[in-house]
Coordinates of C-alpha atoms and ligand atoms in Angstrom, one line a residue:
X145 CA -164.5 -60.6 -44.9
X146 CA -163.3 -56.9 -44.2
X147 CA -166.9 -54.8 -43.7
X148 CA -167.0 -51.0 -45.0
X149 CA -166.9 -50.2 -41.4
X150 CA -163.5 -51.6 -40.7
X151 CA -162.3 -50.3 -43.8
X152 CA -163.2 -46.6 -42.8
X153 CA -161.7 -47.0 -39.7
X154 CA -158.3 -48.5 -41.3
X155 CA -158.9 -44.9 -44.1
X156 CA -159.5 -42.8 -40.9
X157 CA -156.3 -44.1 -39.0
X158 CA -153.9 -44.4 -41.8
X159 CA -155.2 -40.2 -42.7
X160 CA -154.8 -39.5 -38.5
X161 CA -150.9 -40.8 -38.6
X162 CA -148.9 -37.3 -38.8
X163 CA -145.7 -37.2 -39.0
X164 CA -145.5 -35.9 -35.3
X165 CA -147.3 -38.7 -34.4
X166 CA -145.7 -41.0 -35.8
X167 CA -142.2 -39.7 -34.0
X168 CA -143.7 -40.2 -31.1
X169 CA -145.1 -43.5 -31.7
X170 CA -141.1 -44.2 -32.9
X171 CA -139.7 -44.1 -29.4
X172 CA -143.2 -45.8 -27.8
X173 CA -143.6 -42.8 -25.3
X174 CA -143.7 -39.5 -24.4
X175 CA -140.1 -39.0 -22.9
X176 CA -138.4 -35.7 -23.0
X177 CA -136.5 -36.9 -26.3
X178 CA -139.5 -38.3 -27.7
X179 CA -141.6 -35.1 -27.3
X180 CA -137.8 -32.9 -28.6
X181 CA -137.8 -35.2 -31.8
X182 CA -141.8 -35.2 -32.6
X183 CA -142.0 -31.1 -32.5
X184 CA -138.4 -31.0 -34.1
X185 CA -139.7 -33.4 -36.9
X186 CA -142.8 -30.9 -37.0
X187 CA -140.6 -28.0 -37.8
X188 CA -138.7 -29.5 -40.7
X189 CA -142.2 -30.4 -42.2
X190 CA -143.2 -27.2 -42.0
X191 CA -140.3 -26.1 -43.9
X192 CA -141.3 -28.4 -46.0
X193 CA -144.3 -27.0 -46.9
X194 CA -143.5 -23.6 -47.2
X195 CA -140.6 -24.7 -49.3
X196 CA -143.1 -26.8 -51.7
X197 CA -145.5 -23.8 -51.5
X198 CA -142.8 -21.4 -52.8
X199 CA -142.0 -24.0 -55.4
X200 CA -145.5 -24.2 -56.8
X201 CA -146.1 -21.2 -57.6
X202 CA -142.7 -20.2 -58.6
X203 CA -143.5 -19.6 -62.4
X204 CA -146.4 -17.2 -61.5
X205 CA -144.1 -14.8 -59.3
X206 CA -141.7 -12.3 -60.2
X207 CA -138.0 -12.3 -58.6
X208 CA -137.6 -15.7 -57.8
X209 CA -136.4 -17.9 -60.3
X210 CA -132.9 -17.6 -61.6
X211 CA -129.4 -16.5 -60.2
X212 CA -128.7 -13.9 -57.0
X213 CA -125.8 -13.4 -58.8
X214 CA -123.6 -14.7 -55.5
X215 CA -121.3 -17.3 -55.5
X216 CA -121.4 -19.4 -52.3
X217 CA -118.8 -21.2 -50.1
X218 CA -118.5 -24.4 -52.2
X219 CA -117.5 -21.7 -55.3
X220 CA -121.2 -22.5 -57.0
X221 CA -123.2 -19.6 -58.2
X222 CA -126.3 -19.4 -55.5
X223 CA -130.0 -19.7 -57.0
X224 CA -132.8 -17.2 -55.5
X225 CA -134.3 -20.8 -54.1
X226 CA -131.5 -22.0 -52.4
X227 CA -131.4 -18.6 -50.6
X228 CA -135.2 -18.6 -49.4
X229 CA -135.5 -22.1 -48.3
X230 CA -131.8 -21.7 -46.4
X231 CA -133.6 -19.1 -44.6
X232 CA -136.9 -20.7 -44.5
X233 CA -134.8 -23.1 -42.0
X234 CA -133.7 -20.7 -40.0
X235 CA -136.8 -19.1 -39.5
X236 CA -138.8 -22.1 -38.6
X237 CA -135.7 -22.8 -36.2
X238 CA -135.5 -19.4 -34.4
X239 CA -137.7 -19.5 -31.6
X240 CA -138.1 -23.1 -31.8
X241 CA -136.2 -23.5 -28.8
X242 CA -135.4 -27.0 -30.2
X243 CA -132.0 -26.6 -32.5
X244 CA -129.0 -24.6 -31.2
X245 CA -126.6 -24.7 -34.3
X246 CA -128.2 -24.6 -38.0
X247 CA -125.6 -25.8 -40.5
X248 CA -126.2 -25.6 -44.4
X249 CA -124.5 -25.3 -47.3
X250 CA -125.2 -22.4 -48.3
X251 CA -123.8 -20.7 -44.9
X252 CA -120.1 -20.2 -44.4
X253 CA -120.1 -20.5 -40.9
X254 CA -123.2 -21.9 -39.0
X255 CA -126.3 -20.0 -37.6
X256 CA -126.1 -20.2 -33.9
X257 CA -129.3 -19.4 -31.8
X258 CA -127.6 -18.7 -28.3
X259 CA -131.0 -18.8 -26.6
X260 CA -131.4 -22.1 -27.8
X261 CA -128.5 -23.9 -26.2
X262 CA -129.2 -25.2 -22.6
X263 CA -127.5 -28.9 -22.4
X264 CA -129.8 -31.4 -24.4
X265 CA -130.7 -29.4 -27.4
X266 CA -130.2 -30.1 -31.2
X267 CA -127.6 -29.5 -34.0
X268 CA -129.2 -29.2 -37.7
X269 CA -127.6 -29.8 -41.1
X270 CA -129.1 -29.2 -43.9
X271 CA -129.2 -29.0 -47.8
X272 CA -132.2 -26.2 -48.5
X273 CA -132.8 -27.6 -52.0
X274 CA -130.6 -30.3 -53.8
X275 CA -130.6 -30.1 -57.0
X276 CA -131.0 -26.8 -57.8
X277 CA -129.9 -26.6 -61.4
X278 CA -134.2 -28.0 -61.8
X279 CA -135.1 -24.7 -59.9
X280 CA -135.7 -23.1 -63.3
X281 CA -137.3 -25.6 -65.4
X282 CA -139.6 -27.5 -63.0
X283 CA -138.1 -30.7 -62.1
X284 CA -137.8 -32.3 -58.9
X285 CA -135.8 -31.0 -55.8
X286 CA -135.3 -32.2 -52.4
X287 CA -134.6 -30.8 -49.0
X288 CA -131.5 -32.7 -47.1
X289 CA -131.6 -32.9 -43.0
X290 CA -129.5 -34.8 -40.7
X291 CA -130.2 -34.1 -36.7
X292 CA -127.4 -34.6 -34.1
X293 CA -126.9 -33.9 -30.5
X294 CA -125.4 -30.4 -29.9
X295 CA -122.3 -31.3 -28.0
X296 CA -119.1 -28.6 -27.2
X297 CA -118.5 -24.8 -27.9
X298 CA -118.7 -24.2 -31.6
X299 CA -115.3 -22.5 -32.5
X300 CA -115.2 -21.4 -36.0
X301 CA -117.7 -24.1 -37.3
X302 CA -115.7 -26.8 -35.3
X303 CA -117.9 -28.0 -32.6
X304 CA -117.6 -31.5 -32.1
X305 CA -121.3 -32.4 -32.9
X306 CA -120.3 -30.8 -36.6
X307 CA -117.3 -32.8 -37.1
X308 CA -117.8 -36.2 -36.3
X309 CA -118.7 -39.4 -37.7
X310 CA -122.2 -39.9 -39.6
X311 CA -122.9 -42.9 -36.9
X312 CA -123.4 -39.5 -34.4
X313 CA -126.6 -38.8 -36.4
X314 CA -130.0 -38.9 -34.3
X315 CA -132.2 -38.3 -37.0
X316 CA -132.3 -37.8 -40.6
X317 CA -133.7 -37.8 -44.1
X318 CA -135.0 -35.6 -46.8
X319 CA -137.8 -34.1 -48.0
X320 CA -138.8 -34.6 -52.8
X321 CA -140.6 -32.0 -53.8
X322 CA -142.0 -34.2 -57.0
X323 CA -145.2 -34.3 -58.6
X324 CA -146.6 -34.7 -54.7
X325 CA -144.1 -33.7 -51.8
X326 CA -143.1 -36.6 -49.8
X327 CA -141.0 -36.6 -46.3
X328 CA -138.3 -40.0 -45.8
X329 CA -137.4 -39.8 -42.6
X330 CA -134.9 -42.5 -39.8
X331 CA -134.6 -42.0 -36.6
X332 CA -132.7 -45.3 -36.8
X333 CA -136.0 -47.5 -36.3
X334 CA -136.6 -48.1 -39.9
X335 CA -137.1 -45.5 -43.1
X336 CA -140.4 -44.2 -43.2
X337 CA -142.3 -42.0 -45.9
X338 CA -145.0 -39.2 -45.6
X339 CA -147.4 -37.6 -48.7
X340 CA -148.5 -34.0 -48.2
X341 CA -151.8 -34.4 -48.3
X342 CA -152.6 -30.1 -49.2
X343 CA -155.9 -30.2 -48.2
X344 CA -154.7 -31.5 -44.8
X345 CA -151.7 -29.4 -44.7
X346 CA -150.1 -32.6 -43.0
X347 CA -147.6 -35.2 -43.8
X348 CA -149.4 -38.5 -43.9
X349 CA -147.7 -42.2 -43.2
X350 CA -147.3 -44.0 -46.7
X351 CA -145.0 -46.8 -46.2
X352 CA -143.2 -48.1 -42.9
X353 CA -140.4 -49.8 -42.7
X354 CA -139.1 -49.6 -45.9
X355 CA -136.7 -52.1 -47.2
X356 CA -134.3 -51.0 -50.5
X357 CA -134.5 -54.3 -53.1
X358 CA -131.0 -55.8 -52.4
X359 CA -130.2 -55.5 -56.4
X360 CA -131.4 -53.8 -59.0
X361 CA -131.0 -52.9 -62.6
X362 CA -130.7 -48.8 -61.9
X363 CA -127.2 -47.3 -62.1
X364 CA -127.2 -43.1 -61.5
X365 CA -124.4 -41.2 -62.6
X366 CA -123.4 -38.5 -64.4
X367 CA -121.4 -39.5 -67.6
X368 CA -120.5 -36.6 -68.5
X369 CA -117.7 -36.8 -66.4
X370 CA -116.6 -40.2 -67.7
X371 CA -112.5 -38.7 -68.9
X372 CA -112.4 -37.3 -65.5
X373 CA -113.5 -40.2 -63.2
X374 CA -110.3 -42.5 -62.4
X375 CA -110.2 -45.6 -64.4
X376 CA -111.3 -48.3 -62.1
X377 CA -115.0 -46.3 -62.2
X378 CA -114.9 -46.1 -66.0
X379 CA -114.2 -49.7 -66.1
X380 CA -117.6 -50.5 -63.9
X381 CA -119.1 -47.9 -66.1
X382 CA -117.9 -50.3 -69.2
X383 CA -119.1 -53.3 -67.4
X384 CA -122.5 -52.1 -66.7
X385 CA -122.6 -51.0 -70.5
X386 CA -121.8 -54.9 -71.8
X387 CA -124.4 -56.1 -69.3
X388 CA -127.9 -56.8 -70.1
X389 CA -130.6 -54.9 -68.3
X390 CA -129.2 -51.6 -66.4
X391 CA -130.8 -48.6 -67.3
X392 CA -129.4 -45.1 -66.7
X393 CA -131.5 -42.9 -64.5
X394 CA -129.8 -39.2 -64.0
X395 CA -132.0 -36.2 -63.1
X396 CA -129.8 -33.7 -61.6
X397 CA -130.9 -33.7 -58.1
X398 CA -129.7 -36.8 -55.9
X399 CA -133.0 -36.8 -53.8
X400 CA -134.8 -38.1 -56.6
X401 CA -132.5 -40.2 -58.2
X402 CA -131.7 -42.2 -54.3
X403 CA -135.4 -41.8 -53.9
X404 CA -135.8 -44.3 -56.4
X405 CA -132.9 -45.9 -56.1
X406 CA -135.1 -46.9 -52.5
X407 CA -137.7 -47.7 -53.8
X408 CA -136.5 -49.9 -57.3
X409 CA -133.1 -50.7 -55.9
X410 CA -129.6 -50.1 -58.1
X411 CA -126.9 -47.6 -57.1
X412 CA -126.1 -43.8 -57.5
X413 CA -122.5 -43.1 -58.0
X414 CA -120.8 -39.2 -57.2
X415 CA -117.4 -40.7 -58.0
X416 CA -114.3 -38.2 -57.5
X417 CA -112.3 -37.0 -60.5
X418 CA -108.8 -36.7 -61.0
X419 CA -109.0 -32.5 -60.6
X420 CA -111.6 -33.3 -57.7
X421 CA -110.7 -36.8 -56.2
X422 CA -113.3 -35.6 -53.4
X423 CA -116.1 -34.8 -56.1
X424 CA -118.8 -32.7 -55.3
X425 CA -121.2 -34.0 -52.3
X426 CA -120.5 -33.1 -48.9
X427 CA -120.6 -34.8 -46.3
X428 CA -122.2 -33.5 -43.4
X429 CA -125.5 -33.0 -45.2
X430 CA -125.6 -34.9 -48.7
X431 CA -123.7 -38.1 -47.8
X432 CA -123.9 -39.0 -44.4
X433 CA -127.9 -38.6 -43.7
X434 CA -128.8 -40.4 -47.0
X435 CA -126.4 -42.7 -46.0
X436 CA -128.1 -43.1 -43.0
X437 CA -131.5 -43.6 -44.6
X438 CA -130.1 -45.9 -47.1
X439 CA -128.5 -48.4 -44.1
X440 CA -131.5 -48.6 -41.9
X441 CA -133.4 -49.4 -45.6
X442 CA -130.9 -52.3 -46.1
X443 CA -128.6 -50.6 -48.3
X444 CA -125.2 -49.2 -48.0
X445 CA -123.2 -45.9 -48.9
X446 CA -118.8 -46.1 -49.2
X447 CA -116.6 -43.7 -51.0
X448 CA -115.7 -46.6 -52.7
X449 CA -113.0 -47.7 -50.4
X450 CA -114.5 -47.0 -46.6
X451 CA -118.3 -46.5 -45.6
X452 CA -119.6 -43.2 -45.7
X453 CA -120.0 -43.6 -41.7
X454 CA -116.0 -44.6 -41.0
X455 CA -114.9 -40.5 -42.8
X456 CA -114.3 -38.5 -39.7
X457 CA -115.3 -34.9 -41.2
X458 CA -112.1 -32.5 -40.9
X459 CA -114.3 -29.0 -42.5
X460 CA -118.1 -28.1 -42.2
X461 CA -118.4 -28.7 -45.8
X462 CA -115.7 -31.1 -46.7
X463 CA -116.6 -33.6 -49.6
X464 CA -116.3 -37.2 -50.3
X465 CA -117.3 -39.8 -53.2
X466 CA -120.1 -41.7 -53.1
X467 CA -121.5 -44.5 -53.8
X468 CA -125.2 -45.8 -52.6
X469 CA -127.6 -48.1 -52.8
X470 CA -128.7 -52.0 -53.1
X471 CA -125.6 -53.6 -51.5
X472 CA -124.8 -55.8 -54.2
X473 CA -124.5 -53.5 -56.8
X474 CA -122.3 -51.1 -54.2
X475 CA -120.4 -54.1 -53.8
X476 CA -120.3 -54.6 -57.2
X477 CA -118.6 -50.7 -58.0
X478 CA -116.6 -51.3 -54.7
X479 CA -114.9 -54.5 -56.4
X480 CA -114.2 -52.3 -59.4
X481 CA -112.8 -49.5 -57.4
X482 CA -110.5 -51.7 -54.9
X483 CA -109.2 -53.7 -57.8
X484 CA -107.9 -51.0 -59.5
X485 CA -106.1 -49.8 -56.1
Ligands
AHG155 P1 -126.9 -28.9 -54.9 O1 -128.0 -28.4 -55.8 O2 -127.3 -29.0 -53.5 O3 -125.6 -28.2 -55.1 O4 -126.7 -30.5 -55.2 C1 -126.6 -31.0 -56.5 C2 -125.9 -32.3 -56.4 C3 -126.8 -33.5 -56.5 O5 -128.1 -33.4 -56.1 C4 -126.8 -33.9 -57.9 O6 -126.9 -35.3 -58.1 C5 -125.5 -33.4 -58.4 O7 -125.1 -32.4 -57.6 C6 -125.5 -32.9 -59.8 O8 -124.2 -32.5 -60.2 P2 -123.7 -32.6 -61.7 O9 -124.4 -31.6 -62.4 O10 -122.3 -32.4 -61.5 O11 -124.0 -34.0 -62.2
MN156 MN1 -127.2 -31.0 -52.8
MN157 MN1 -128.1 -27.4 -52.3

């Protein structure tokens, strides 16, 4: 029998593993990359929080809901939120001495912090907030990251740790601002999730190791675009529609909708169109790092006709299909797709 004693110290330990700590504990010692990755982790949970903060109170503050009025690099009109948290990022990154090159969508050309580019150092990508069309009506958001290893002389947004294959990725994962805020991170050892716990200020351990259900009865798309998608993904679309026991699950922000994708299993589909055979995610820091944390759960991510790793990036924010989650059902859309070829 488990005495109260034992279960207080299980309460105390599971409450004492930080996200930092838990880094550490990832790489099972305190070498130089070890230490690099814990406080880099640190930083992109406190972006976190200040991000959920902002959220929070969002309603009660003047000047920051809504439109800047800007229209960014992808051609889509910028939100006051998507501004703050992209420079949230960059302030928590400054003096970090940690991250060289910051990379985000909503920067034309990445911020590079010269003083923090001895050999060795980090390359961030980042989506601020995904999703942000829920900015103005209170609906979950995330926070994309991916970490690589800085590598070559960044020449108009072309240095080589930028543009190259999602397998290049170090780190990555994303941050739901939902009802609680939760942290999914890899650092390809497993997927791992974290609860703010406010009254802590920290990210707590939830679940290691987390495994996606190899099926499930999920499918996540926007049909809405149904007369623009190419017909091999209308026909899936028409399958799933005769079959018993899907359910459509679409919120707007891709965080979430993966998120429980993760957790339930079934598959989230960004097909291309025929005006946009790309479609609308971007690679560097949509698809490839939850790609990442979808493979080390289990599952998979493919444009529909190679894996999300094999697209060797040609532009900062070039786009790609995509299609993740349980394997079978991405095999599933895959058969659909490379039957119509
Ligand atoms: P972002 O807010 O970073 O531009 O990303 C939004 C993405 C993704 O999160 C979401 O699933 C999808 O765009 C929604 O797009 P549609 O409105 O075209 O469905
Ligand atoms: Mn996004
Ligand atoms: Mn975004």
């Amino acid at each position: 029998m488990v005495t109260a004693a034992e279960n207080e110290d299980k309460a105390l330990d599971r409450d004492c593993t930080t996200l930092s700590r838990h880094v550490l504990q990832q790489f099972q010692g305190f070498s130089a990359q070890a230490q690099d990755l814990s406080a880099l982790m640190n930083r992109v949970a406190l972006a976190g929080k200040l991000v959920a903060r902002h959220l929070s109170r969002a309603g009660l503050m003047e000047g920051v809901l809504g439109f800047t009025g800007d229209v960014n690099v992808q051609g889509e009109s910028v939100k006051k939120m998507d501004v703050y948290a992209n420079d949230v990022f960059i302030s928590v990154f400054k003096q970090s001495g940690l991250v060289c090159r910051l990379a985000s969508e909503e920067m034309d050309e990445p911020y590079y912090i010269p003083e923090n580019c001895p050999i060795g150092r980090y390359t961030l990508l980042y989506d601020p907030i995904d999703g942000s069309s829920n900015t103005d009506t209170n609906l979950s958001l995330g926070s994309i990251f991916a970490i690589r290893q800085q590598e070559g002389e960044d020449k108009d947004g072309k240095a080589k740790d930028l543009l190259s294959t999602g397998d290049k990725q170090i780190g990555a994962g994303y941050i739901l601002y939902g009802p609680s805020t939760m942290l999914v991170y890899t650092m390809g050892k497993g997927v791992h999730s974290f609860v703010l716990d406010p009254s802590l200020g920290e990210f707590i351990l939830t679940e290691e190791n987390i495994k996606i259900p190899d099926s499930g009865s999920v499918y996540s798309v926007n049909e809405g675009n149904f007369w623009q998608w190419e017909e091999s993904v209308r026909e899936y679309v028409r399958y799933v529609h005769r079959t018993e026991g899907y359910s459509a699950r679409y919120s707007g922000a891709m965080v979430s909708d993966i998120h429980r994708i993760l957790v339930q299993g079934g598959v989230f589909l960004y097909p291309g169109t025929v005006q946009k055979p790309e479609g609308k995610l971007r690679l560097l820091y949509e698809s490839a790092p939850l790609a990442y944390v979808i493979q080390q759960a289990g599952g998979r991510a493919t444009t529909g006709r190679m894996d999300i790793f094999d697209v060797v990036p040609e532009k900062l924010h070039q786009r790609t299909p995509l299609i993740i989650g349980s394997k079978e059902n991405v095999a599933k859309v895959e058969s659909f797709i490379q039957n119509g070829d």
